[in-house]
Amino acid sequence: QVQLVESGGGLVQAGGSLRLDCAASGRTFSPVTMGWFRQAPGKEREFVAAIRWNSGNAYYADSAKGRFTISRVNANNTVNLQMNSLRPEDTALYYCAADTSFSPPRRLQLSLEYDYWGQGTQVTVSS
C-alpha cells in the first residue's frame, strides 16, 4: 500500500511563494508519474503539474507555467511543488497523486489516471 502525505500549505499574500512537499511511503512504491492537483470550493479538481519519476520530465497546466516548478527527489521518495507569484485564484486544497502505470502526456491532466492520493494541504492566497 502506498501512502502520500502533503505538507507546506498555508496563508500567503498575493505575489508570495510557497513550497509544497509530498512524502511517499510504502514497500512497493514505484510510480511512473507523480502529480499535483488542486480543488477550490465549488469547483472540480484540476491538474496543476506532473513529473515522470525516472526521467524528470515535467508537465504543467497553463495556469502554472512560468510560476510553478515541480521536482522530485527519488532517494527520499518526495515530490515538491515550488509556487511563486501566487494569486488569489490559486487558493485551493492541493493534492499529491501517484500514477503507477504509464499515461501519455495528454492524459496526465486526468485525475482518473492516478492510483493513489494524499489528503491534501490547504493553500490560501490573500489579495
Short mmCIF file of C-alpha atoms in Angstrom, two decimals, residues 73-121:
data_model
loop_
_atom_site.label_atom_id
_atom_site.label_comp_id
_atom_site.label_asym_id
_atom_site.label_seq_id
_atom_site.Cartn_x
_atom_site.Cartn_y
_atom_site.Cartn_z
CA VAL A 73 13.98 13.51 -5.01
CA ASN A 74 13.91 9.84 -5.85
CA ALA A 75 16.12 8.77 -2.97
CA ASN A 76 13.70 10.31 -0.47
CA ASN A 77 10.50 9.41 -2.31
CA THR A 78 9.43 13.04 -2.27
CA VAL A 79 7.93 15.35 -4.84
CA ASN A 80 7.81 19.10 -4.42
CA LEU A 81 5.87 21.96 -5.92
CA GLN A 82 7.51 25.37 -5.73
CA MET A 83 4.87 28.03 -6.26
CA ASN A 84 5.90 31.62 -6.97
CA SER A 85 3.95 34.75 -7.86
CA LEU A 86 0.89 33.33 -6.16
CA ARG A 87 -2.52 34.76 -6.96
CA PRO A 88 -5.81 34.68 -5.05
CA GLU A 89 -7.17 32.30 -7.69
CA ASP A 90 -4.51 29.77 -6.65
CA THR A 91 -6.38 29.31 -3.39
CA ALA A 92 -7.35 25.64 -3.14
CA LEU A 93 -6.74 22.34 -1.47
CA TYR A 94 -3.67 20.86 -3.15
CA TYR A 95 -3.35 17.11 -3.60
CA CYS A 96 -0.38 14.92 -4.42
CA ALA A 97 -1.06 11.85 -6.57
CA ALA A 98 0.82 8.84 -7.89
CA ASP A 99 0.32 7.07 -11.20
CA THR A 100 1.78 3.57 -11.22
CA SER A 101 1.30 2.84 -14.91
CA PHE A 102 2.31 4.81 -17.95
CA SER A 103 -0.09 7.52 -19.10
CA PRO A 104 0.67 9.59 -22.20
CA PRO A 105 1.21 13.30 -21.60
CA ARG A 106 -2.23 14.25 -22.88
CA ARG A 107 -3.83 12.13 -20.14
CA LEU A 108 -1.71 13.31 -17.21
CA GLN A 109 -4.23 16.06 -16.54
CA LEU A 110 -6.91 13.48 -15.81
CA SER A 111 -7.33 12.57 -12.16
CA LEU A 112 -8.61 9.10 -13.07
CA GLU A 113 -5.13 8.17 -14.32
CA TYR A 114 -3.74 8.33 -10.77
CA ASP A 115 -3.93 5.43 -8.38
CA TYR A 116 -3.00 6.94 -5.04
CA TRP A 117 -3.88 10.27 -3.46
CA GLY A 118 -2.87 12.23 -0.41
CA GLN A 119 -5.27 14.01 1.92
CA GLY A 120 -4.37 17.45 0.64
CA THR A 121 -2.85 20.61 2.02
#
